[in-house]
């Protein structure tokens, strides 16, 4: 059996609420399932009776279920606990300027279908119609599922947390766009919307990977696609700021007279490292419509010198911008997501060199940087977590 290090978990004391204890147990079950009540009690350092009360409560709420009987050397055979992801599903959507991606996932964010994509209609009304049509047919194809818990959507822009209105999405040319209400009306499902970088960061905290403890709740997620989305977690909490724009490092300038950015300004970090920026560097002004960043990476691997140069430039600017992020926030870990990570073996070196040039101490230059595999669709994982993770949300526990 996997070993669990009790020191990694903070156990809520008697004075903390029942909700927190529920969340702690849920997170432990999710990170270590299948797990017995006895192992839960050991991990939390509390009596078995106390754990059983919480577990019974969660069983009644259908958030976990009891599965196969486990093997032990002697004594009573324990039953194992699982997150109940069998019959419930969520819809995850990743809206980007070029394409929109969609999948059906279980409550743990595991895909139940392949990922489908279609060109993004920038007219919000038509986009909502297209989304509703595809979502309704996805659900019709999966009538065996008992419940769809809702739709989680990530967007390339700033989102007002209370209303989920898209305040500004530069790459889409949107301001004050309400997708939530019309999509909820067209599908009959609750809709959650969040900025893509933030949703990716939240998904990390909600321990999709189960190693959030290593960061002590201080991490940054940089999502590079048509634009650049950044999510900042400080002490386990997502940084939103007074006007919902906190952490928008994509629009911090690297140079005041740099290339034009989608936001209208010049020289933003995004204008140097987005997929569009990398492709523009390769093609010059005449960007080719059906040529993707993946195609460029293939050319670089086939020793196309121009392709290698374009990708290495992006890597250098990625490192320079990361140095600003690290100097400003000093996170324990930075996650990088996006298609460019498929070329990680080509870019990690130049990223590290640029980072070391600008970080303020040698230790900061060694900040843990982890790429998130593009095949895992981190943005769709983030979208799914918007719906499935809130019951797990609690102070940093795992
Ligand atoms: Zn900008």
mmCIF file of C-alpha atoms and ligand atoms in Angstrom:
data_model
loop_
_atom_site.group_PDB
_atom_site.id
_atom_site.type_symbol
_atom_site.label_atom_id
_atom_site.label_comp_id
_atom_site.label_asym_id
_atom_site.label_seq_id
_atom_site.Cartn_x
_atom_site.Cartn_y
_atom_site.Cartn_z
ATOM 1 C CA UNK A 1 0.000 0.000 0.000
ATOM 2 C CA UNK A 2 1.138 3.564 -0.646
ATOM 3 C CA UNK A 3 2.604 5.279 2.349
ATOM 4 C CA UNK A 4 1.010 8.449 3.542
ATOM 5 C CA UNK A 5 3.060 10.966 5.420
ATOM 6 C CA UNK A 6 0.871 12.345 8.240
ATOM 7 C CA UNK A 7 3.035 15.458 8.553
ATOM 8 C CA UNK A 8 1.705 16.640 5.203
ATOM 9 C CA UNK A 9 -1.780 17.231 6.490
ATOM 10 C CA UNK A 10 -3.158 19.827 8.813
ATOM 11 C CA UNK A 11 -6.070 18.551 10.790
ATOM 12 C CA UNK A 12 -8.806 20.929 11.724
ATOM 13 C CA UNK A 13 -9.235 21.294 15.463
ATOM 14 C CA UNK A 14 -12.466 20.940 17.353
ATOM 15 C CA UNK A 15 -13.152 24.628 17.004
ATOM 16 C CA UNK A 16 -13.083 24.576 13.209
ATOM 17 C CA UNK A 17 -16.245 23.898 11.359
ATOM 18 C CA UNK A 18 -17.731 20.616 10.286
ATOM 19 C CA UNK A 19 -17.399 21.787 6.680
ATOM 20 C CA UNK A 20 -13.617 21.937 6.973
ATOM 21 C CA UNK A 21 -13.425 18.439 8.397
ATOM 22 C CA UNK A 22 -15.620 17.185 5.584
ATOM 23 C CA UNK A 23 -13.306 18.835 3.077
ATOM 24 C CA UNK A 24 -10.224 17.346 4.677
ATOM 25 C CA UNK A 25 -11.679 13.849 4.503
ATOM 26 C CA UNK A 26 -12.878 14.386 0.926
ATOM 27 C CA UNK A 27 -9.463 15.603 -0.176
ATOM 28 C CA UNK A 28 -7.733 12.682 1.511
ATOM 29 C CA UNK A 29 -10.087 10.211 -0.126
ATOM 30 C CA UNK A 30 -9.537 11.850 -3.484
ATOM 31 C CA UNK A 31 -5.746 11.919 -3.153
ATOM 32 C CA UNK A 32 -5.366 8.399 -1.774
ATOM 33 C CA UNK A 33 -8.390 6.413 -2.877
ATOM 34 C CA UNK A 34 -9.109 3.647 -2.303
ATOM 35 C CA UNK A 35 -8.544 4.277 1.394
ATOM 36 C CA UNK A 36 -9.978 2.660 4.519
ATOM 37 C CA UNK A 37 -11.464 4.470 7.524
ATOM 38 C CA UNK A 38 -8.553 3.225 9.643
ATOM 39 C CA UNK A 39 -5.987 4.714 7.240
ATOM 40 C CA UNK A 40 -7.919 7.971 7.155
ATOM 41 C CA UNK A 41 -7.864 8.133 10.948
ATOM 42 C CA UNK A 42 -4.138 7.377 11.028
ATOM 43 C CA UNK A 43 -3.408 9.984 8.375
ATOM 44 C CA UNK A 44 -5.407 12.652 10.162
ATOM 45 C CA UNK A 45 -4.111 11.670 13.575
ATOM 46 C CA UNK A 46 -7.595 11.417 15.053
ATOM 47 C CA UNK A 47 -9.695 8.643 16.554
ATOM 48 C CA UNK A 48 -11.452 6.277 14.199
ATOM 49 C CA UNK A 49 -14.812 7.167 15.680
ATOM 50 C CA UNK A 50 -14.363 10.809 14.723
ATOM 51 C CA UNK A 51 -13.547 9.845 11.143
ATOM 52 C CA UNK A 52 -16.510 7.488 10.921
ATOM 53 C CA UNK A 53 -18.939 10.282 11.791
ATOM 54 C CA UNK A 54 -17.633 12.436 8.936
ATOM 55 C CA UNK A 55 -17.503 9.483 6.544
ATOM 56 C CA UNK A 56 -21.139 8.583 7.303
ATOM 57 C CA UNK A 57 -22.110 12.155 6.594
ATOM 58 C CA UNK A 58 -20.298 12.091 3.232
ATOM 59 C CA UNK A 59 -21.823 8.738 2.318
ATOM 60 C CA UNK A 60 -25.264 10.191 2.963
ATOM 61 C CA UNK A 61 -24.452 13.150 0.711
ATOM 62 C CA UNK A 62 -23.383 10.700 -2.037
ATOM 63 C CA UNK A 63 -20.006 12.413 -2.325
ATOM 64 C CA UNK A 64 -18.138 9.179 -1.561
ATOM 65 C CA UNK A 65 -19.063 5.527 -1.698
ATOM 66 C CA UNK A 66 -17.861 2.244 -0.231
ATOM 67 C CA UNK A 67 -16.160 -0.189 -2.537
ATOM 68 C CA UNK A 68 -14.361 -3.509 -2.525
ATOM 69 C CA UNK A 69 -13.209 -5.133 0.679
ATOM 70 C CA UNK A 70 -9.481 -4.793 1.203
ATOM 71 C CA UNK A 71 -6.865 -7.291 2.284
ATOM 72 C CA UNK A 72 -5.203 -7.066 5.672
ATOM 73 C CA UNK A 73 -2.963 -9.530 7.426
ATOM 74 C CA UNK A 74 -5.319 -10.080 10.324
ATOM 75 C CA UNK A 75 -8.490 -8.834 11.854
ATOM 76 C CA UNK A 76 -11.492 -7.235 10.266
ATOM 77 C CA UNK A 77 -11.282 -6.628 6.542
ATOM 78 C CA UNK A 78 -11.801 -2.925 5.849
ATOM 79 C CA UNK A 79 -14.021 -1.586 3.104
ATOM 80 C CA UNK A 80 -12.435 1.077 0.981
ATOM 81 C CA UNK A 81 -13.772 4.535 0.323
ATOM 82 C CA UNK A 82 -13.878 6.203 -3.079
ATOM 83 C CA UNK A 83 -15.047 9.500 -4.462
ATOM 84 C CA UNK A 84 -18.400 8.850 -6.053
ATOM 85 C CA UNK A 85 -17.532 9.636 -9.636
ATOM 86 C CA UNK A 86 -19.456 6.756 -11.166
ATOM 87 C CA UNK A 87 -22.720 8.290 -12.230
ATOM 88 C CA UNK A 88 -22.060 12.000 -12.165
ATOM 89 C CA UNK A 89 -20.492 14.029 -14.896
ATOM 90 C CA UNK A 90 -19.507 17.585 -15.641
ATOM 91 C CA UNK A 91 -19.136 19.404 -18.938
ATOM 92 C CA UNK A 92 -15.836 21.217 -19.397
ATOM 93 C CA UNK A 93 -15.336 23.892 -22.049
ATOM 94 C CA UNK A 94 -12.198 25.820 -22.972
ATOM 95 C CA UNK A 95 -13.011 28.887 -25.059
ATOM 96 C CA UNK A 96 -10.040 30.311 -26.914
ATOM 97 C CA UNK A 97 -9.853 32.958 -29.583
ATOM 98 C CA UNK A 98 -9.246 30.403 -32.333
ATOM 99 C CA UNK A 99 -10.996 27.258 -31.151
ATOM 100 C CA UNK A 100 -13.330 26.026 -28.430
ATOM 101 C CA UNK A 101 -12.674 22.643 -26.795
ATOM 102 C CA UNK A 102 -15.306 20.546 -25.073
ATOM 103 C CA UNK A 103 -15.410 17.310 -23.119
ATOM 104 C CA UNK A 104 -17.541 15.337 -20.694
ATOM 105 C CA UNK A 105 -15.639 14.386 -17.527
ATOM 106 C CA UNK A 106 -16.321 12.553 -14.298
ATOM 107 C CA UNK A 107 -16.132 14.319 -10.944
ATOM 108 C CA UNK A 108 -12.402 13.708 -10.734
ATOM 109 C CA UNK A 109 -11.866 15.462 -14.057
ATOM 110 C CA UNK A 110 -11.192 12.227 -15.924
ATOM 111 C CA UNK A 111 -12.483 12.461 -19.487
ATOM 112 C CA UNK A 112 -15.531 10.316 -20.265
ATOM 113 C CA UNK A 113 -15.390 11.301 -23.922
ATOM 114 C CA UNK A 114 -12.742 12.436 -26.332
ATOM 115 C CA UNK A 115 -12.118 16.151 -26.640
ATOM 116 C CA UNK A 116 -14.080 17.821 -29.425
ATOM 117 C CA UNK A 117 -13.179 21.196 -30.856
ATOM 118 C CA UNK A 118 -14.745 23.681 -33.205
ATOM 119 C CA UNK A 119 -13.853 27.195 -34.399
ATOM 120 C CA UNK A 120 -14.841 29.865 -31.864
ATOM 121 C CA UNK A 121 -17.571 32.192 -33.086
ATOM 122 C CA UNK A 122 -16.652 35.555 -31.593
ATOM 123 C CA UNK A 123 -20.264 36.646 -31.545
ATOM 124 C CA UNK A 124 -21.286 35.652 -27.989
ATOM 125 C CA UNK A 125 -24.899 34.871 -28.955
ATOM 126 C CA UNK A 126 -23.923 32.520 -31.742
ATOM 127 C CA UNK A 127 -21.208 30.969 -29.581
ATOM 128 C CA UNK A 128 -23.743 30.217 -26.832
ATOM 129 C CA UNK A 129 -26.055 28.576 -29.415
ATOM 130 C CA UNK A 130 -23.214 26.459 -30.794
ATOM 131 C CA UNK A 131 -22.115 25.430 -27.292
ATOM 132 C CA UNK A 132 -25.657 24.565 -26.175
ATOM 133 C CA UNK A 133 -26.226 22.447 -29.273
ATOM 134 C CA UNK A 134 -23.054 20.421 -28.737
ATOM 135 C CA UNK A 135 -23.548 20.091 -24.980
ATOM 136 C CA UNK A 136 -27.113 18.887 -25.374
ATOM 137 C CA UNK A 137 -26.083 16.292 -27.929
ATOM 138 C CA UNK A 138 -23.155 15.139 -25.732
ATOM 139 C CA UNK A 139 -25.605 14.565 -22.900
ATOM 140 C CA UNK A 140 -28.069 12.812 -25.199
ATOM 141 C CA UNK A 141 -25.291 10.393 -26.179
ATOM 142 C CA UNK A 142 -24.658 9.592 -22.496
ATOM 143 C CA UNK A 143 -28.074 8.911 -21.081
ATOM 144 C CA UNK A 144 -26.568 6.247 -18.795
ATOM 145 C CA UNK A 145 -25.199 8.991 -16.539
ATOM 146 C CA UNK A 146 -27.490 9.879 -13.655
ATOM 147 C CA UNK A 147 -26.550 13.493 -13.190
ATOM 148 C CA UNK A 148 -24.688 16.202 -14.997
ATOM 149 C CA UNK A 149 -23.580 18.519 -12.223
ATOM 150 C CA UNK A 150 -23.015 21.512 -14.449
ATOM 151 C CA UNK A 151 -20.882 23.245 -17.024
ATOM 152 C CA UNK A 152 -17.444 24.683 -16.229
ATOM 153 C CA UNK A 153 -16.032 27.149 -18.727
ATOM 154 C CA UNK A 154 -12.609 28.759 -18.903
ATOM 155 C CA UNK A 155 -12.169 31.918 -20.958
ATOM 156 C CA UNK A 156 -9.133 33.927 -22.075
ATOM 157 C CA UNK A 157 -10.067 37.007 -20.100
ATOM 158 C CA UNK A 158 -10.876 38.653 -16.799
ATOM 159 C CA UNK A 159 -14.044 37.419 -15.123
ATOM 160 C CA UNK A 160 -16.084 39.172 -12.455
ATOM 161 C CA UNK A 161 -16.290 36.550 -9.749
ATOM 162 C CA UNK A 162 -19.747 37.387 -8.379
ATOM 163 C CA UNK A 163 -21.598 37.559 -11.724
ATOM 164 C CA UNK A 164 -19.203 35.488 -13.875
ATOM 165 C CA UNK A 165 -19.430 38.191 -16.480
ATOM 166 C CA UNK A 166 -16.444 38.294 -18.843
ATOM 167 C CA UNK A 167 -15.159 41.820 -18.174
ATOM 168 C CA UNK A 168 -12.499 41.888 -20.870
ATOM 169 C CA UNK A 169 -11.197 39.165 -23.166
ATOM 170 C CA UNK A 170 -8.654 40.918 -25.414
ATOM 171 C CA UNK A 171 -8.064 38.069 -27.877
ATOM 172 C CA UNK A 172 -11.826 37.745 -28.437
ATOM 173 C CA UNK A 173 -12.501 41.476 -28.452
ATOM 174 C CA UNK A 174 -15.100 41.023 -25.671
ATOM 175 C CA UNK A 175 -16.091 43.430 -22.951
ATOM 176 C CA UNK A 176 -18.829 42.778 -20.382
ATOM 177 C CA UNK A 177 -20.111 39.585 -21.973
ATOM 178 C CA UNK A 178 -22.629 37.429 -20.119
ATOM 179 C CA UNK A 179 -22.335 33.809 -21.258
ATOM 180 C CA UNK A 180 -23.559 32.236 -18.031
ATOM 181 C CA UNK A 181 -27.238 33.126 -18.062
ATOM 182 C CA UNK A 182 -28.065 32.379 -21.713
ATOM 183 C CA UNK A 183 -26.100 29.105 -21.635
ATOM 184 C CA UNK A 184 -27.765 28.024 -18.376
ATOM 185 C CA UNK A 185 -31.149 28.799 -19.941
ATOM 186 C CA UNK A 186 -30.333 26.877 -23.139
ATOM 187 C CA UNK A 187 -29.056 23.757 -21.344
ATOM 188 C CA UNK A 188 -30.887 23.757 -18.008
ATOM 189 C CA UNK A 189 -27.553 23.338 -16.226
ATOM 190 C CA UNK A 190 -25.671 25.561 -13.783
ATOM 191 C CA UNK A 191 -22.704 27.291 -15.439
ATOM 192 C CA UNK A 192 -19.418 28.318 -13.798
ATOM 193 C CA UNK A 193 -16.996 30.616 -15.621
ATOM 194 C CA UNK A 194 -13.441 31.530 -14.734
ATOM 195 C CA UNK A 195 -10.297 32.906 -16.307
ATOM 196 C CA UNK A 196 -8.284 30.049 -17.815
ATOM 197 C CA UNK A 197 -5.053 30.673 -15.878
ATOM 198 C CA UNK A 198 -6.958 30.962 -12.605
ATOM 199 C CA UNK A 199 -8.992 27.814 -13.202
ATOM 200 C CA UNK A 200 -5.772 25.915 -13.965
ATOM 201 C CA UNK A 201 -4.220 27.231 -10.736
ATOM 202 C CA UNK A 202 -7.327 26.285 -8.745
ATOM 203 C CA UNK A 203 -7.301 22.801 -10.228
ATOM 204 C CA UNK A 204 -3.745 22.392 -8.914
ATOM 205 C CA UNK A 205 -4.749 23.501 -5.429
ATOM 206 C CA UNK A 206 -7.766 21.241 -5.464
ATOM 207 C CA UNK A 207 -5.125 18.563 -5.708
ATOM 208 C CA UNK A 208 -5.965 17.073 -9.068
ATOM 209 C CA UNK A 209 -2.365 15.943 -8.723
ATOM 210 C CA UNK A 210 -2.360 15.453 -4.983
ATOM 211 C CA UNK A 211 0.983 17.148 -4.352
ATOM 212 C CA UNK A 212 -0.184 20.657 -3.488
ATOM 213 C CA UNK A 213 1.441 20.366 -0.042
ATOM 214 C CA UNK A 214 4.864 20.689 -1.661
ATOM 215 C CA UNK A 215 4.002 24.273 -2.611
ATOM 216 C CA UNK A 216 2.631 25.317 0.816
ATOM 217 C CA UNK A 217 -0.246 26.847 -1.109
ATOM 218 C CA UNK A 218 1.975 29.317 -3.000
ATOM 219 C CA UNK A 219 1.953 28.665 -6.708
ATOM 220 C CA UNK A 220 1.521 30.293 -10.079
ATOM 221 C CA UNK A 221 0.072 28.749 -13.222
ATOM 222 C CA UNK A 222 1.041 30.238 -16.584
ATOM 223 C CA UNK A 223 -1.150 29.060 -19.450
ATOM 224 C CA UNK A 224 0.246 29.884 -22.887
ATOM 225 C CA UNK A 225 -2.114 29.600 -25.855
ATOM 226 C CA UNK A 226 -3.583 32.232 -28.221
ATOM 227 C CA UNK A 227 -2.966 34.568 -25.291
ATOM 228 C CA UNK A 228 -1.348 34.164 -21.879
ATOM 229 C CA UNK A 229 -3.375 33.446 -18.744
ATOM 230 C CA UNK A 230 -1.868 33.539 -15.271
ATOM 231 C CA UNK A 231 -3.392 32.270 -12.030
ATOM 232 C CA UNK A 232 -1.821 33.144 -8.677
ATOM 233 C CA UNK A 233 -2.428 31.201 -5.465
ATOM 234 C CA UNK A 234 -1.133 32.715 -2.223
ATOM 235 C CA UNK A 235 -1.471 30.730 1.022
ATOM 236 C CA UNK A 236 -3.932 28.433 -0.706
ATOM 237 C CA UNK A 237 -6.187 31.257 -1.903
ATOM 238 C CA UNK A 238 -6.709 32.464 -5.443
ATOM 239 C CA UNK A 239 -5.627 36.080 -5.851
ATOM 240 C CA UNK A 240 -8.455 38.041 -7.489
ATOM 241 C CA UNK A 241 -7.752 41.626 -6.501
ATOM 242 C CA UNK A 242 -10.168 44.519 -6.083
ATOM 243 C CA UNK A 243 -11.174 44.593 -9.768
ATOM 244 C CA UNK A 244 -10.694 40.957 -10.777
ATOM 245 C CA UNK A 245 -7.520 41.655 -12.734
ATOM 246 C CA UNK A 246 -4.881 40.507 -10.214
ATOM 247 C CA UNK A 247 -2.167 38.370 -11.726
ATOM 248 C CA UNK A 248 -2.567 39.575 -15.320
ATOM 249 C CA UNK A 249 1.147 39.254 -15.972
ATOM 250 C CA UNK A 250 0.367 38.566 -19.633
ATOM 251 C CA UNK A 251 -0.205 42.308 -20.002
ATOM 252 C CA UNK A 252 2.832 43.505 -18.085
ATOM 253 C CA UNK A 253 5.211 45.041 -20.646
ATOM 254 C CA UNK A 254 8.611 43.551 -21.354
ATOM 255 C CA UNK A 255 9.342 46.564 -23.555
ATOM 256 C CA UNK A 256 7.316 49.720 -24.176
ATOM 257 C CA UNK A 257 7.900 49.673 -27.914
ATOM 258 C CA UNK A 258 7.544 45.933 -28.415
ATOM 259 C CA UNK A 259 5.050 44.167 -30.693
ATOM 260 C CA UNK A 260 1.357 45.058 -30.604
ATOM 261 C CA UNK A 261 -0.677 43.084 -28.053
ATOM 262 C CA UNK A 262 -4.284 41.924 -28.279
ATOM 263 C CA UNK A 263 -5.119 44.404 -25.493
ATOM 264 C CA UNK A 264 -4.132 47.320 -27.716
ATOM 265 C CA UNK A 265 -0.912 48.171 -25.898
ATOM 266 C CA UNK A 266 2.617 47.445 -27.085
ATOM 267 C CA UNK A 267 5.212 45.075 -25.737
ATOM 268 C CA UNK A 268 3.117 43.014 -23.276
ATOM 269 C CA UNK A 269 4.587 39.646 -22.213
ATOM 270 C CA UNK A 270 1.749 37.976 -24.157
ATOM 271 C CA UNK A 271 2.821 39.722 -27.356
ATOM 272 C CA UNK A 272 6.186 37.951 -27.065
ATOM 273 C CA UNK A 273 5.237 34.440 -25.957
ATOM 274 C CA UNK A 274 1.699 33.564 -27.095
ATOM 275 C CA UNK A 275 1.353 30.905 -29.792
ATOM 276 C CA UNK A 276 0.417 33.692 -32.186
ATOM 277 C CA UNK A 277 3.574 35.607 -31.301
ATOM 278 C CA UNK A 278 5.748 32.537 -31.854
ATOM 279 C CA UNK A 279 4.109 31.822 -35.230
ATOM 280 C CA UNK A 280 4.369 35.469 -36.279
ATOM 281 C CA UNK A 281 8.078 35.379 -35.478
ATOM 282 C CA UNK A 282 8.451 32.394 -37.805
ATOM 283 C CA UNK A 283 6.322 33.671 -40.685
ATOM 284 C CA UNK A 284 6.963 37.375 -40.389
ATOM 285 C CA UNK A 285 3.867 39.443 -41.100
ATOM 286 C CA UNK A 286 2.088 36.892 -43.246
ATOM 287 C CA UNK A 287 0.730 34.494 -40.657
ATOM 288 C CA UNK A 288 -0.560 31.241 -42.192
ATOM 289 C CA UNK A 289 -4.003 30.267 -41.095
ATOM 290 C CA UNK A 290 -3.819 26.509 -40.733
ATOM 291 C CA UNK A 291 -0.287 26.276 -39.452
ATOM 292 C CA UNK A 292 -0.230 25.564 -35.717
ATOM 293 C CA UNK A 293 2.355 25.811 -32.973
ATOM 294 C CA UNK A 294 2.539 21.994 -33.025
ATOM 295 C CA UNK A 295 3.475 22.147 -36.729
ATOM 296 C CA UNK A 296 6.201 24.625 -35.864
ATOM 297 C CA UNK A 297 7.564 22.329 -33.139
ATOM 298 C CA UNK A 298 7.705 19.469 -35.653
ATOM 299 C CA UNK A 299 9.703 21.678 -38.022
ATOM 300 C CA UNK A 300 12.058 22.641 -35.194
ATOM 301 C CA UNK A 301 12.631 18.964 -34.437
ATOM 302 C CA UNK A 302 13.401 18.441 -38.130
ATOM 303 C CA UNK A 303 16.142 21.052 -37.763
ATOM 304 C CA UNK A 304 14.399 23.904 -39.549
ATOM 305 C CA UNK A 305 16.740 26.652 -38.301
ATOM 306 C CA UNK A 306 14.069 29.373 -38.504
ATOM 307 C CA UNK A 307 11.651 27.270 -36.483
ATOM 308 C CA UNK A 308 14.293 26.572 -33.847
ATOM 309 C CA UNK A 309 15.096 30.295 -33.661
ATOM 310 C CA UNK A 310 11.412 31.253 -33.287
ATOM 311 C CA UNK A 311 10.886 28.761 -30.466
ATOM 312 C CA UNK A 312 14.112 29.684 -28.693
ATOM 313 C CA UNK A 313 13.149 33.369 -28.800
ATOM 314 C CA UNK A 314 9.827 32.516 -27.203
ATOM 315 C CA UNK A 315 11.683 30.516 -24.578
ATOM 316 C CA UNK A 316 13.918 33.472 -23.781
ATOM 317 C CA UNK A 317 10.972 35.852 -23.388
ATOM 318 C CA UNK A 318 9.102 33.235 -21.371
ATOM 319 C CA UNK A 319 12.063 33.119 -18.967
ATOM 320 C CA UNK A 320 12.374 36.916 -18.752
ATOM 321 C CA UNK A 321 8.675 37.271 -17.912
ATOM 322 C CA UNK A 322 8.832 34.399 -15.435
ATOM 323 C CA UNK A 323 11.621 36.273 -13.658
ATOM 324 C CA UNK A 324 9.188 39.173 -13.117
ATOM 325 C CA UNK A 325 6.534 36.789 -11.835
ATOM 326 C CA UNK A 326 9.039 35.218 -9.431
ATOM 327 C CA UNK A 327 10.492 38.551 -8.307
ATOM 328 C CA UNK A 328 6.982 39.831 -7.616
ATOM 329 C CA UNK A 329 5.452 36.783 -5.920
ATOM 330 C CA UNK A 330 8.257 34.346 -5.040
ATOM 331 C CA UNK A 331 6.028 31.256 -5.399
ATOM 332 C CA UNK A 332 7.136 27.782 -4.360
ATOM 333 C CA UNK A 333 6.316 26.437 -7.800
ATOM 334 C CA UNK A 334 5.386 27.661 -11.261
ATOM 335 C CA UNK A 335 3.354 25.440 -13.571
ATOM 336 C CA UNK A 336 3.520 26.055 -17.309
ATOM 337 C CA UNK A 337 0.709 24.789 -19.510
ATOM 338 C CA UNK A 338 0.086 25.074 -23.233
ATOM 339 C CA UNK A 339 1.155 23.615 -26.549
ATOM 340 C CA UNK A 340 4.630 25.150 -26.296
ATOM 341 C CA UNK A 341 5.371 22.687 -23.462
ATOM 342 C CA UNK A 342 5.484 19.953 -26.126
ATOM 343 C CA UNK A 343 8.879 21.483 -26.941
ATOM 344 C CA UNK A 344 9.986 21.552 -23.286
ATOM 345 C CA UNK A 345 13.220 19.710 -24.029
ATOM 346 C CA UNK A 346 14.083 22.482 -26.527
ATOM 347 C CA UNK A 347 12.988 25.442 -24.397
ATOM 348 C CA UNK A 348 13.828 24.569 -20.801
ATOM 349 C CA UNK A 349 17.490 25.543 -21.198
ATOM 350 C CA UNK A 350 16.872 29.040 -22.662
ATOM 351 C CA UNK A 351 14.023 29.594 -20.159
ATOM 352 C CA UNK A 352 16.362 28.859 -17.244
ATOM 353 C CA UNK A 353 19.158 31.054 -18.631
ATOM 354 C CA UNK A 354 16.809 34.042 -19.051
ATOM 355 C CA UNK A 355 15.280 33.428 -15.636
ATOM 356 C CA UNK A 356 18.710 33.421 -13.983
ATOM 357 C CA UNK A 357 19.589 36.735 -15.655
ATOM 358 C CA UNK A 358 16.706 38.579 -14.043
ATOM 359 C CA UNK A 359 15.794 36.865 -10.783
ATOM 360 C CA UNK A 360 17.063 38.783 -7.769
ATOM 361 C CA UNK A 361 18.798 35.938 -5.913
ATOM 362 C CA UNK A 362 20.411 32.696 -7.122
ATOM 363 C CA UNK A 363 17.933 30.727 -4.992
ATOM 364 C CA UNK A 364 14.968 32.395 -6.732
ATOM 365 C CA UNK A 365 16.461 31.403 -10.104
ATOM 366 C CA UNK A 366 16.152 27.787 -8.959
ATOM 367 C CA UNK A 367 12.382 28.087 -8.411
ATOM 368 C CA UNK A 368 10.614 24.819 -9.153
ATOM 369 C CA UNK A 369 9.135 25.053 -12.664
ATOM 370 C CA UNK A 370 6.961 22.221 -13.865
ATOM 371 C CA UNK A 371 5.412 21.810 -17.249
ATOM 372 C CA UNK A 372 1.934 20.375 -17.388
ATOM 373 C CA UNK A 373 1.554 17.873 -20.205
ATOM 374 C CA UNK A 374 -0.537 19.326 -23.027
ATOM 375 C CA UNK A 375 -2.077 15.876 -23.524
ATOM 376 C CA UNK A 376 -3.727 16.277 -20.119
ATOM 377 C CA UNK A 377 -5.655 19.323 -21.361
ATOM 378 C CA UNK A 378 -4.994 21.334 -18.204
ATOM 379 C CA UNK A 379 -7.481 24.049 -19.210
ATOM 380 C CA UNK A 380 -10.291 21.505 -19.572
ATOM 381 C CA UNK A 381 -9.233 19.997 -16.231
ATOM 382 C CA UNK A 382 -9.486 23.477 -14.756
ATOM 383 C CA UNK A 383 -12.923 23.958 -16.290
ATOM 384 C CA UNK A 384 -14.138 20.621 -14.899
ATOM 385 C CA UNK A 385 -12.795 21.508 -11.456
ATOM 386 C CA UNK A 386 -14.901 24.694 -11.395
ATOM 387 C CA UNK A 387 -17.946 22.446 -11.115
ATOM 388 C CA UNK A 388 -16.674 19.363 -9.337
ATOM 389 C CA UNK A 389 -14.189 20.814 -6.870
ATOM 390 C CA UNK A 390 -16.109 23.341 -4.725
ATOM 391 C CA UNK A 391 -17.297 20.617 -2.287
ATOM 392 C CA UNK A 392 -13.608 19.872 -1.718
ATOM 393 C CA UNK A 393 -12.530 23.458 -1.313
ATOM 394 C CA UNK A 394 -11.011 24.109 2.073
ATOM 395 C CA UNK A 395 -7.905 25.626 3.584
ATOM 396 C CA UNK A 396 -4.776 23.930 2.253
ATOM 397 C CA UNK A 397 -5.030 20.387 3.481
ATOM 398 C CA UNK A 398 -3.260 18.127 1.066
HETATM 399 ZN ZN1 LIG B 1 -1.513 43.286 -23.542
#
